[in-house]
Coordinates of C-alpha atoms in Angstrom, one line a residue:
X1107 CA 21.1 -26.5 14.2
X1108 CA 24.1 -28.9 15.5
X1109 CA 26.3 -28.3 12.9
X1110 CA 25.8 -24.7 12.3
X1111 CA 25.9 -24.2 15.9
X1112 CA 29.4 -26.4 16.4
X1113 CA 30.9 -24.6 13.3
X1114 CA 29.3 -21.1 14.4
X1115 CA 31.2 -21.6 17.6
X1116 CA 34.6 -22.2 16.0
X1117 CA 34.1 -19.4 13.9
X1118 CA 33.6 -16.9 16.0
X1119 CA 36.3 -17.9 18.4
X1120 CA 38.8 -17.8 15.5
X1121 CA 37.3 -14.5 13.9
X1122 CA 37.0 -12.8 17.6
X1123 CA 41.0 -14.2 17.4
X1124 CA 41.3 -12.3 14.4
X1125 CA 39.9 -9.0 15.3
X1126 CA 41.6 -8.9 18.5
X1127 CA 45.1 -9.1 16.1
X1128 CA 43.6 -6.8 14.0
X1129 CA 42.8 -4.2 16.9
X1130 CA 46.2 -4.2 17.6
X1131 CA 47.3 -3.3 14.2
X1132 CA 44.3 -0.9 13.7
X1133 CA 44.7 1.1 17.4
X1134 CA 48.9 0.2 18.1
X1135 CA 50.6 -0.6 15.1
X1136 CA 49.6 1.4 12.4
X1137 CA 49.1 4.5 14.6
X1138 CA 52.4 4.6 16.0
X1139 CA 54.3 3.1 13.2
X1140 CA 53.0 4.0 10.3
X1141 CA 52.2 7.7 9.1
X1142 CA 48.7 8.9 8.9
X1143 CA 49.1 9.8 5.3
X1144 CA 50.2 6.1 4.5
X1145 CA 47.7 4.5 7.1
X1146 CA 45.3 6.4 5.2
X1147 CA 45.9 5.2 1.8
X1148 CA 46.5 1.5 2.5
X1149 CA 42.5 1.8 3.9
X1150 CA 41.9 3.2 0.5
X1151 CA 43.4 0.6 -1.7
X1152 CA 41.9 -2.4 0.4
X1153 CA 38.8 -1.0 0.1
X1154 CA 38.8 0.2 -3.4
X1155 CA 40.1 -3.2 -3.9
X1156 CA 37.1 -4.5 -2.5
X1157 CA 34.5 -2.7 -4.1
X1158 CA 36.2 -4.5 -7.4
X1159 CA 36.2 -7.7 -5.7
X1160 CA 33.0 -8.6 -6.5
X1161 CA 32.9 -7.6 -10.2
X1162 CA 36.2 -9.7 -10.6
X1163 CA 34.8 -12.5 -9.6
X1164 CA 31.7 -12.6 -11.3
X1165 CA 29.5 -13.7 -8.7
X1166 CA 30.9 -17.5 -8.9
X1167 CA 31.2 -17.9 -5.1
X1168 CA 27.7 -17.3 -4.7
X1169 CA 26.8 -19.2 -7.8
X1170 CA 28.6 -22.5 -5.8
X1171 CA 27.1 -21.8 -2.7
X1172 CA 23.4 -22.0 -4.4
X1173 CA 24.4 -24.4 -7.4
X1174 CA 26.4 -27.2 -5.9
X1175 CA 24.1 -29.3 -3.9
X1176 CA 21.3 -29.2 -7.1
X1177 CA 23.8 -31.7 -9.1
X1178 CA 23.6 -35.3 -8.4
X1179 CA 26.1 -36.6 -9.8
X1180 CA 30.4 -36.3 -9.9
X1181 CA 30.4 -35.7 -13.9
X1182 CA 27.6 -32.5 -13.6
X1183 CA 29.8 -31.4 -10.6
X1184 CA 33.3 -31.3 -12.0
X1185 CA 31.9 -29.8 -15.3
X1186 CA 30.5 -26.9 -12.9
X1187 CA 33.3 -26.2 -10.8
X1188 CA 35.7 -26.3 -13.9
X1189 CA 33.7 -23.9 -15.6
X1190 CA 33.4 -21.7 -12.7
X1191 CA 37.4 -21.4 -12.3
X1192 CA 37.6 -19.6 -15.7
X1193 CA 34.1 -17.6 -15.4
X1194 CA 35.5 -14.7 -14.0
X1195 CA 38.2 -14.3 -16.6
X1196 CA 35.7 -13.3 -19.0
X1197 CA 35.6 -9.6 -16.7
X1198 CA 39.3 -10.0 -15.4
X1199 CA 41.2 -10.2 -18.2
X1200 CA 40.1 -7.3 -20.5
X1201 CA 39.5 -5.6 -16.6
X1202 CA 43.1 -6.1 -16.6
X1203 CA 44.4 -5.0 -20.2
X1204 CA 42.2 -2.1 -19.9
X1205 CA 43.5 -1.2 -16.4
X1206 CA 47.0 -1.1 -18.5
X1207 CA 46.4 0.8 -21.8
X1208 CA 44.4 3.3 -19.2
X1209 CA 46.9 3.4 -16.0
X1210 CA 48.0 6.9 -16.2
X1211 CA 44.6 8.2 -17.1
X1212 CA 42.9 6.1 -13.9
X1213 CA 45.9 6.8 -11.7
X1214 CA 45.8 10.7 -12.3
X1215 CA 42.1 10.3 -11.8
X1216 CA 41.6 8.9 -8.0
X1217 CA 45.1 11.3 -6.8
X1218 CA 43.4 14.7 -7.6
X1219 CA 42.6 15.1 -4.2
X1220 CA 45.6 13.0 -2.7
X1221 CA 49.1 12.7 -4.7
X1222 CA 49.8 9.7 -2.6
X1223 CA 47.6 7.4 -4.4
X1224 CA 48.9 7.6 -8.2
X1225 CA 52.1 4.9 -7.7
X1226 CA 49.9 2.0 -5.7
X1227 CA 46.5 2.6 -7.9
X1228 CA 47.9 -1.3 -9.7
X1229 CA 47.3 -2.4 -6.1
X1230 CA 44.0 -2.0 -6.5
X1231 CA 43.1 -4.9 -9.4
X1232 CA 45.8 -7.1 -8.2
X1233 CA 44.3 -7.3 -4.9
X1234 CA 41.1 -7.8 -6.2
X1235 CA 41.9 -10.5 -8.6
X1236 CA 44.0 -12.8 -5.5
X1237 CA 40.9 -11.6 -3.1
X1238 CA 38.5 -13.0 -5.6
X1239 CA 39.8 -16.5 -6.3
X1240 CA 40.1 -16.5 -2.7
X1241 CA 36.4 -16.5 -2.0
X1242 CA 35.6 -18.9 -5.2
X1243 CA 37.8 -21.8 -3.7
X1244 CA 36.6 -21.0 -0.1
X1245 CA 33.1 -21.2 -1.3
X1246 CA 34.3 -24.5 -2.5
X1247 CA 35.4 -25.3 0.6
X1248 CA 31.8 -24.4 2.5
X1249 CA 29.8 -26.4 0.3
X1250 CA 31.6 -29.7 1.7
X1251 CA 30.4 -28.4 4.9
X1252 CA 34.1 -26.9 5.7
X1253 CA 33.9 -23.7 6.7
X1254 CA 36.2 -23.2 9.7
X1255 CA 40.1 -23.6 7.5
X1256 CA 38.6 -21.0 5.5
X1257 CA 37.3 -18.5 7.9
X1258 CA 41.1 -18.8 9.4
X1259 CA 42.6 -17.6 6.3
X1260 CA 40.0 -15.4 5.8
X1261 CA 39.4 -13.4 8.9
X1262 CA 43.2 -14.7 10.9
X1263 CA 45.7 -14.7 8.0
X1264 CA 45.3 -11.3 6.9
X1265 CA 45.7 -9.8 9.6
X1266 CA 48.6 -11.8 11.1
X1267 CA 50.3 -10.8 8.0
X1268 CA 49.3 -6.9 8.3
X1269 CA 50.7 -7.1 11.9
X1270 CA 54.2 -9.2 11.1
X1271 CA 54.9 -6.4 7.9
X1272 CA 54.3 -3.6 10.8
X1273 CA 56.5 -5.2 13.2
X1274 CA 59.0 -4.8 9.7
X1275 CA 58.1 -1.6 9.1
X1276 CA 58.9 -0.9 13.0
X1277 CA 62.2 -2.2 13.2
X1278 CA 63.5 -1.0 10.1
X1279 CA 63.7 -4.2 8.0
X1280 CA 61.3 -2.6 5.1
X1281 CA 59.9 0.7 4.5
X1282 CA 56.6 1.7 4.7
X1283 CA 56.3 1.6 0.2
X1284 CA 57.8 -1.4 0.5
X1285 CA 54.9 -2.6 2.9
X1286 CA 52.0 -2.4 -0.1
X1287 CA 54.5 -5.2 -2.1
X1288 CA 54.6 -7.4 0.6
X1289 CA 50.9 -7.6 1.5
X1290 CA 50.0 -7.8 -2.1
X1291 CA 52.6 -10.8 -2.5
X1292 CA 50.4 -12.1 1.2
X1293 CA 46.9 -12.0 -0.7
X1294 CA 48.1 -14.3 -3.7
X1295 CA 49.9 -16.8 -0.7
X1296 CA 46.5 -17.1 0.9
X1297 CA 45.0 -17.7 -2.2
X1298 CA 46.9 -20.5 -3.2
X1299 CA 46.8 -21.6 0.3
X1300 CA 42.8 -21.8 0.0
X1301 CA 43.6 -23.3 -3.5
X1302 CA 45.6 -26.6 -2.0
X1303 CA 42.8 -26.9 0.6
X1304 CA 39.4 -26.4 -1.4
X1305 CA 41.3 -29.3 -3.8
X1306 CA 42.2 -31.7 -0.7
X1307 CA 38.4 -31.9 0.3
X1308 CA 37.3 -32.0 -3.7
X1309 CA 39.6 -32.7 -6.3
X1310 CA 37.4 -32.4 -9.8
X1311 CA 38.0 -34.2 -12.9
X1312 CA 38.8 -31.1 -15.2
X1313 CA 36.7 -30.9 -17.9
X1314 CA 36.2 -27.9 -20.9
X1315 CA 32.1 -29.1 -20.8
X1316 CA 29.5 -26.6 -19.4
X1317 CA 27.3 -28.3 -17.1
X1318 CA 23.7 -29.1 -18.2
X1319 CA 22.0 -25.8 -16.2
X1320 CA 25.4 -23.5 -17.4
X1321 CA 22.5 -20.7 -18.6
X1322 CA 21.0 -20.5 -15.6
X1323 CA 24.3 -20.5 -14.0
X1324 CA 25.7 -17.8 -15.8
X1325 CA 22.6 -15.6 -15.4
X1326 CA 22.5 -16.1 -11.4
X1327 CA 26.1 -15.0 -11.7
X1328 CA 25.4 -11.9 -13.9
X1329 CA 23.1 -10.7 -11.6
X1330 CA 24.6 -11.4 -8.4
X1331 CA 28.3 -9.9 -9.0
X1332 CA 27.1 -6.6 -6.7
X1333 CA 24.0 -8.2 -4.5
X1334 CA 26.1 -10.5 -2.5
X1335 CA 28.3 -8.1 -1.5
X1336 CA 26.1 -4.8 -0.9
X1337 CA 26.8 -4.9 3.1
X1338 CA 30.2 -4.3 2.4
X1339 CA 30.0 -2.4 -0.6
X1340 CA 28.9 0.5 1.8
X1341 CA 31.6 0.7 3.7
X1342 CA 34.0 0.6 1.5
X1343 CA 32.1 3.4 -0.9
X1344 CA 32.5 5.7 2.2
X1345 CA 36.5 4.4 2.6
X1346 CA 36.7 5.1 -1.2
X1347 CA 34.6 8.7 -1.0
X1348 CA 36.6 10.2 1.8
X1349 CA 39.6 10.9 0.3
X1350 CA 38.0 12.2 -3.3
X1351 CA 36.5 15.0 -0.3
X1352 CA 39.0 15.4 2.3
X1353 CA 42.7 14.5 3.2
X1354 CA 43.3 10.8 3.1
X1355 CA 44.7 10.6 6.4
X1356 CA 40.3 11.2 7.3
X1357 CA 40.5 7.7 6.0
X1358 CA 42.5 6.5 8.7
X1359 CA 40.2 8.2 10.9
X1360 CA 37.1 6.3 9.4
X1361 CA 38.7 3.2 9.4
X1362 CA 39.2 2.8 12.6
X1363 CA 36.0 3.7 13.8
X1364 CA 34.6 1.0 11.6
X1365 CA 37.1 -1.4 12.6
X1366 CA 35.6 -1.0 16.4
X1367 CA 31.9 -0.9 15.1
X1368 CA 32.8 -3.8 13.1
X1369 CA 33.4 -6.2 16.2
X1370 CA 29.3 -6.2 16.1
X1371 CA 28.8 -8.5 13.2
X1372 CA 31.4 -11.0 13.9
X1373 CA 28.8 -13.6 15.2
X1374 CA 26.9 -12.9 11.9
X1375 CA 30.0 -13.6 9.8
X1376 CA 31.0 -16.8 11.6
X1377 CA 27.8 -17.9 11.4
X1378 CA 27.2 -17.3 7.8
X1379 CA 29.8 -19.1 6.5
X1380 CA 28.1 -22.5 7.6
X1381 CA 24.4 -21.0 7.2
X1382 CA 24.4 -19.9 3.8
X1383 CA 25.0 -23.5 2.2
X1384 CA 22.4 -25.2 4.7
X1385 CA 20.0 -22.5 3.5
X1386 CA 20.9 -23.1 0.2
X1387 CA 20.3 -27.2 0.3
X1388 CA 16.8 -26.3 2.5
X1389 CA 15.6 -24.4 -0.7
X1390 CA 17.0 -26.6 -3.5
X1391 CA 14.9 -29.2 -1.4
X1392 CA 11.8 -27.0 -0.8
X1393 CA 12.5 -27.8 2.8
X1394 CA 10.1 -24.7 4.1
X1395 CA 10.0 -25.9 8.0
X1396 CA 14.3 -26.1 7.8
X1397 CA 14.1 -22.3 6.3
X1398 CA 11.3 -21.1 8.8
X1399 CA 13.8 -22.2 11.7
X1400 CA 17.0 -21.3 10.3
X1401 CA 15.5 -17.4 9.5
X1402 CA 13.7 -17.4 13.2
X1403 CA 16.4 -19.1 15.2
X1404 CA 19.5 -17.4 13.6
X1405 CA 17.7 -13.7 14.2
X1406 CA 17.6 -14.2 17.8
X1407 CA 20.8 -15.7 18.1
X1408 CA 22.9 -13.2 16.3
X1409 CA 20.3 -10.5 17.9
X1410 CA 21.8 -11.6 21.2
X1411 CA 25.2 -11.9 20.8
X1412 CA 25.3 -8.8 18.7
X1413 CA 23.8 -6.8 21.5
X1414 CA 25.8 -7.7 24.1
X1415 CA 28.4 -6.5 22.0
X1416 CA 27.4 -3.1 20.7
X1417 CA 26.8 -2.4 24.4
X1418 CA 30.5 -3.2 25.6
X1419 CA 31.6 -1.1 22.5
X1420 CA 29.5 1.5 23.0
X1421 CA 29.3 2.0 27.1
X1422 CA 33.5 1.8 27.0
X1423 CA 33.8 3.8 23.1
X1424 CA 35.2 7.3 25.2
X1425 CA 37.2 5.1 27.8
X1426 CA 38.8 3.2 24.5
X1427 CA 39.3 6.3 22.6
X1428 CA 41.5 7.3 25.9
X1429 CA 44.0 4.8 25.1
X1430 CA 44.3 6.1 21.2
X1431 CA 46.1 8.9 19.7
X1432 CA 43.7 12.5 20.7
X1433 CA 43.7 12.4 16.8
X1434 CA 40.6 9.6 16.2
X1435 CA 38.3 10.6 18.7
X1436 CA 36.8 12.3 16.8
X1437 CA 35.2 8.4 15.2
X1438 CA 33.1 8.5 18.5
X1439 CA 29.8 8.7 17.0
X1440 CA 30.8 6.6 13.6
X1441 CA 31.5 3.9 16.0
X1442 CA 27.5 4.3 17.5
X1443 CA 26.1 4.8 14.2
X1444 CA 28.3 2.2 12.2
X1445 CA 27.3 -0.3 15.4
X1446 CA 23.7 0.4 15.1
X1447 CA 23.6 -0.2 11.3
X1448 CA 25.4 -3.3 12.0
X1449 CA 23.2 -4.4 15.1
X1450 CA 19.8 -4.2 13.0
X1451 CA 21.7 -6.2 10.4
X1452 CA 21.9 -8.7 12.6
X1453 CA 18.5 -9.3 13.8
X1454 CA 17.7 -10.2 10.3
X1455 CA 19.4 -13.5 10.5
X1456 CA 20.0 -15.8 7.4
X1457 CA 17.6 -13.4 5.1
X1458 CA 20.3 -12.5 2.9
X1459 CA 20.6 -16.2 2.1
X1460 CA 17.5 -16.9 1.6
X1461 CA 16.7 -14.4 -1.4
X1462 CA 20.2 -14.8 -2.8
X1463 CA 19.2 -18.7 -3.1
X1464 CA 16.4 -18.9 -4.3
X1465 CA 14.2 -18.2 -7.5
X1466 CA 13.8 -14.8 -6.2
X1467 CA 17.5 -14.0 -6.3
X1468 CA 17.4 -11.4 -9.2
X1469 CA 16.0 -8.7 -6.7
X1470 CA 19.1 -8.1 -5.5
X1471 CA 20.7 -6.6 -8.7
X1472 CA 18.3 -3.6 -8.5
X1473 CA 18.5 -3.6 -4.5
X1474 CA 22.0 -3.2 -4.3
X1475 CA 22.2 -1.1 -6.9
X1476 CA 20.0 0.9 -5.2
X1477 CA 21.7 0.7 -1.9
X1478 CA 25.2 2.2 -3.2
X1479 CA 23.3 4.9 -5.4
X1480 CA 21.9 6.2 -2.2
X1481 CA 24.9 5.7 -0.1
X1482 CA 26.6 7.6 -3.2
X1483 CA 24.5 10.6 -3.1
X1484 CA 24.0 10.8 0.7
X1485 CA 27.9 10.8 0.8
X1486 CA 28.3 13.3 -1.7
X1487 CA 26.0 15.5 0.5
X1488 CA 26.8 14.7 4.1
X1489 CA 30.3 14.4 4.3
X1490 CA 30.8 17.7 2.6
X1491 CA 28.7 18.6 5.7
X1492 CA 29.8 16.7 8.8
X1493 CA 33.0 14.8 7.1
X1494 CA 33.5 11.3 8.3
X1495 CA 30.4 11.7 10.8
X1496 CA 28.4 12.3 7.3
X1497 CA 29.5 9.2 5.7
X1498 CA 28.7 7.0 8.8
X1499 CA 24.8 8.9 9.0
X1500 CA 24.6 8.2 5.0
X1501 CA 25.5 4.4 5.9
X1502 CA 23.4 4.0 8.3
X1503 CA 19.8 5.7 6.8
X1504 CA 20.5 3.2 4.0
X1505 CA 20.8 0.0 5.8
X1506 CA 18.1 0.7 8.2
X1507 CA 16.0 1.9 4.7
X1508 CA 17.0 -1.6 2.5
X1509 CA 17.2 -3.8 5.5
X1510 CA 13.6 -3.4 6.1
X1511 CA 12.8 -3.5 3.1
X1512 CA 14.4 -7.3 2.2
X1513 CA 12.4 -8.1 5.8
X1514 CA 9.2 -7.4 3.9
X1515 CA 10.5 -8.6 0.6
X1516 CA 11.3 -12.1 2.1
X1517 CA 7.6 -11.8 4.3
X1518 CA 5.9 -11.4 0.8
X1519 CA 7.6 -14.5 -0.7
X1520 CA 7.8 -16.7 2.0
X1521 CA 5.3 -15.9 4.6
X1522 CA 7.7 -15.4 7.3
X1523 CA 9.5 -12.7 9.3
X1524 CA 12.5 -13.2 11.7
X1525 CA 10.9 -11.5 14.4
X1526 CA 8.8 -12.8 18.1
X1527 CA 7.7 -11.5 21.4
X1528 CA 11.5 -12.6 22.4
X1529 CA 13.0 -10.3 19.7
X1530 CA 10.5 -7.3 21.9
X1531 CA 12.0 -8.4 25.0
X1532 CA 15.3 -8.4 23.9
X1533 CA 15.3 -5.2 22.3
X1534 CA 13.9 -3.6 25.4
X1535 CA 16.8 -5.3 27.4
X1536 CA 19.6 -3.9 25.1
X1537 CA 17.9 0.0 25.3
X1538 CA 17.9 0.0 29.2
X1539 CA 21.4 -1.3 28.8
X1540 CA 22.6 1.4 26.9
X1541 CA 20.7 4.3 29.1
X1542 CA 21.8 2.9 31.8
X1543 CA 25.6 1.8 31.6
X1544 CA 26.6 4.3 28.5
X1545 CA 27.1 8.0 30.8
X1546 CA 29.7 7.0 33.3
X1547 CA 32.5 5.2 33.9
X1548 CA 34.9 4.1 37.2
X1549 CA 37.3 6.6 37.6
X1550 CA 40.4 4.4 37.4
X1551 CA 42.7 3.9 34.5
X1552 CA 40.8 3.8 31.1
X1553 CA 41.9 -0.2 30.9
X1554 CA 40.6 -0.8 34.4
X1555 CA 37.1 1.1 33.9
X1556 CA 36.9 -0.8 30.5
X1557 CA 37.8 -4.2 32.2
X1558 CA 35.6 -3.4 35.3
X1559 CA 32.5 -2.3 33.6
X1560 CA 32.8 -4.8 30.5
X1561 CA 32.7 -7.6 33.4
X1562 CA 29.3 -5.8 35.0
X1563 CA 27.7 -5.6 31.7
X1564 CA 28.0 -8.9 30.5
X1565 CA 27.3 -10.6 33.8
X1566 CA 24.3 -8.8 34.1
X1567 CA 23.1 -8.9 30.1
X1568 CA 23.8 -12.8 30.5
X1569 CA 22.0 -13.2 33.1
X1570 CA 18.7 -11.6 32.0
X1571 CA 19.2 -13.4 28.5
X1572 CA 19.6 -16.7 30.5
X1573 CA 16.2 -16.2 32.8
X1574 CA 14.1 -15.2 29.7
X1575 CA 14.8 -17.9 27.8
X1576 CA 15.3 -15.7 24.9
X1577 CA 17.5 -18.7 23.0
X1578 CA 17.4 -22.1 23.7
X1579 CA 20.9 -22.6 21.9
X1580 CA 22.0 -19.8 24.0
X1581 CA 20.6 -21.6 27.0
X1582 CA 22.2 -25.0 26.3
X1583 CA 25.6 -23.1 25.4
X1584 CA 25.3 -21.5 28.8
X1585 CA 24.6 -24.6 30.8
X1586 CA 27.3 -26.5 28.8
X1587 CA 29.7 -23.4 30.5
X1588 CA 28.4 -23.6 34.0
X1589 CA 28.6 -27.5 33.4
X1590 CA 32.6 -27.2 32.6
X1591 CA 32.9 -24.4 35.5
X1592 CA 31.9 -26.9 37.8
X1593 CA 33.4 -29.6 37.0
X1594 CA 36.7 -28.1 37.1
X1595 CA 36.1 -26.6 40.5
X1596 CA 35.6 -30.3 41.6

């Protein structure tokens, strides 16, 4: 676990990094600078943009991730990462001319309910397409064991960029239209950024040969264009749905909610970016001990950190809301439910990973097929019911429903489940938590409550995790701490 715990590390400080930018553009910039309306429909075309994303790039940064480490030699390899950079042209391109012959027709389509969306729908592809290459030549990147460049450009550069063109759109230097041609110009900068790295670390010998395995390649591919995305997919269905059912500035409304929920699952995506290729090498090996410890050890972990996390979020969410415009409280409870979705995620460590590479991987076609179906029809029901609060219940009765499900898929195949007696233990810790820090609050400024009671829970919570042993990386990342504490104090 050295390197996954060393790179985990890094990644999470710079993604925490990034989200703490991206709070500030989420809760400061875009509420005060940017109109509701506008706010709303740049959370529409990111995430609309998304939900292409994966279909755009054909599944080829999965197919790396899994693929890569089975070739043995420099001639297999540079015939499979040359064919993988032209792969995803065979859906882009005619993606793209049809996206032309039908603009009107498409952009007439998704601005029924909001007129606002017809003259940025092309933001929608082009974003995709730049988003997509992105995550092929970081993928490249992660199977050289590089994962942290990447996750700076992926989780930091985004959202440095979103908070410099606000700071524009503040002071006057662009206007708020001219803000979507801007950040679409960003996205193609990162990619080519991403580009010059991925080619620094491996530079191929371009070749127009398939490699040897190319049908196997392409059918792993076919099938996982939706499946390796399906966590997100959801969210971004619900960011897509809103504004076909209410005004888009609801959106804006939803978005942030998430955005706060999200902080949860940072640990998970730091840690993923150096777990899945390890996984993937430890089943191209038939390594089953290396897989038994990754699934066990990275369920605790991430159960821990996560925890810790959706307490501060949720014993602070009214205090936080406080500092907000009156307008988004109303995301209270999409925070809780969007948390707890993401917390149960969590606990089941590296099991995406594991069926995505290996033999089993064509599962997830029909699973995430199935998982934005019933987000789909839940949405269609609930937030016609209980608006944005409907589309965060629909999310979360579908993760908790497939997530247990891929535990007991992965149980059946493999013989192993993430969970212990520590799992138990910690479970118990974070519900007495909750009950007992989540009703009240100092009654000082909402910053100084936050501050004041963020400090109490984390003492506390780190404490118990310490003196139950629940993690031994924990442990030995704790002592390290106290270690550096003291020394210094010497």
């Amino acid at each position: 676990m050295g390197i996954v715990v060393k790179q985990s590390f890094r990644n999470t400080l710079i993604t925490f990094a990034a989200f703490g930018i991206g709070g500030i553009n989420t809760l400061v910039l875009y509420t005060q600078f940017f109109s509701d309306a506008y706010y709303g429909l740049v959370t529409f075309l990111l995430s609309t943009a998304n939900l292409l994303m994966p279909l755009t790039a054909f599944g080829v940064q999965h197919s790396i991730v899994k693929f890569f480490s089975t070739y043995s030699s420099k001639i297999e390899r540079d015939k499979f990462l040359s064919s993988s950079l032209f792969l995803p042209l065979l859906i882009a391109l005619p993606m793209g001319f049809m996206g032309t012959l039908f603009y009107e027709e498409i952009g007439l389509h998704l601005s029924k309910k909001n007129s606002i969306i017809k003259e940025f729908t092309w933001v929608i592809y082009v974003v995709a397409i730049a988003t997509a290459y992105f995550e092929i030549f970081y993928a490249w990147a992660k199977v050289q064991m590089q994962s942290v460049f990447g996750n700076v450009l992926k989780e930091m550069y985004s959202r440095i960029l979103v908070m410099i063109l606000l700071l524009l759109v503040a002071f006057d230097v662009i206007s708020q239209k001219e803000f979507f041609y801007y950040l679409t110009a960003g996205y193609f900068l990162r990619t080519a950024i991403m580009f010059w790295y991925a080619f620094k670390l491996y530079r191929p010998k371009f070749t127009i040969q398939l490699p040897h395995n190319y049908k196997e390649v392409f059918k792993y591919a076919s099938y996982i264009i939706l499946a390796g995305s399906a966590g997100a997919i959801l969210l971004d269905i619900d960011k897509f749905m809103i504004p076909q059912k209410e005004v888009i500035e609801m959106a804006a409304y939803y978005a942030v909610g998430v955005y706060i929920a999200s902080v949860i699952d940072i640990p998970g995506r730091a840690m993923s970016q150096i777990v899945q290729p390890i996984t993937a090498k430890a089943l191209n090996d038939s390594d089953t001990m290396k897989i038994h410890e990754l699934y066990k050890d990275t369920s605790i972990n991430l159960l821990a950190i996560s925890g810790l996390l959706f307490l501060l979020i949720n014993s602070n969410i009214e205090q936080a809301y406080l500092l907000i415009d009156e307008k988004f409280s109303g995301g209270v409870y999409v925070v809780l439910m969007i948390s707890f979705a993401k917390l149960y995620t969590m606990s089941l460590g590296n099991n995406g990973a594991i069926i995505s590479n290996s033999k089993y991987y064509k599962i997830l076609l029909p699973y995430a097929i199935g998982m934005s179906v019933a987000v789909y029809v839940l949405n269609d029901w609930l937030i016609g019911v209980f608006s944005m609060n409907g589309a965060a219940l629909s999310t979360l009765l579908v993760i908790m429903l497939f997530n247990s499900i891929k535990i007991g898929y992965v149980y059946q195949k493999f013989e192993v489940q993430p969970f212990t007696k520590k799992t138990l233990f910690l479970l118990f810790c974070i519900v007495m938590f909750y009950i007992v820090f989540s009703f009240w609050d100092f009654s000082f400024h909402p910053i100084v409550n936050i501050v004041l009671k963020s400090s109490l829970i984390a003492s506390l919570y780190v404490l118990v995790i310490y003196k139950l042993h629940i993690s031994f990386a924990l442990n030995a990342l704790i002592e390290k701490f106290i270690k550096g504490i003291n020394s210094i104090s010497k």
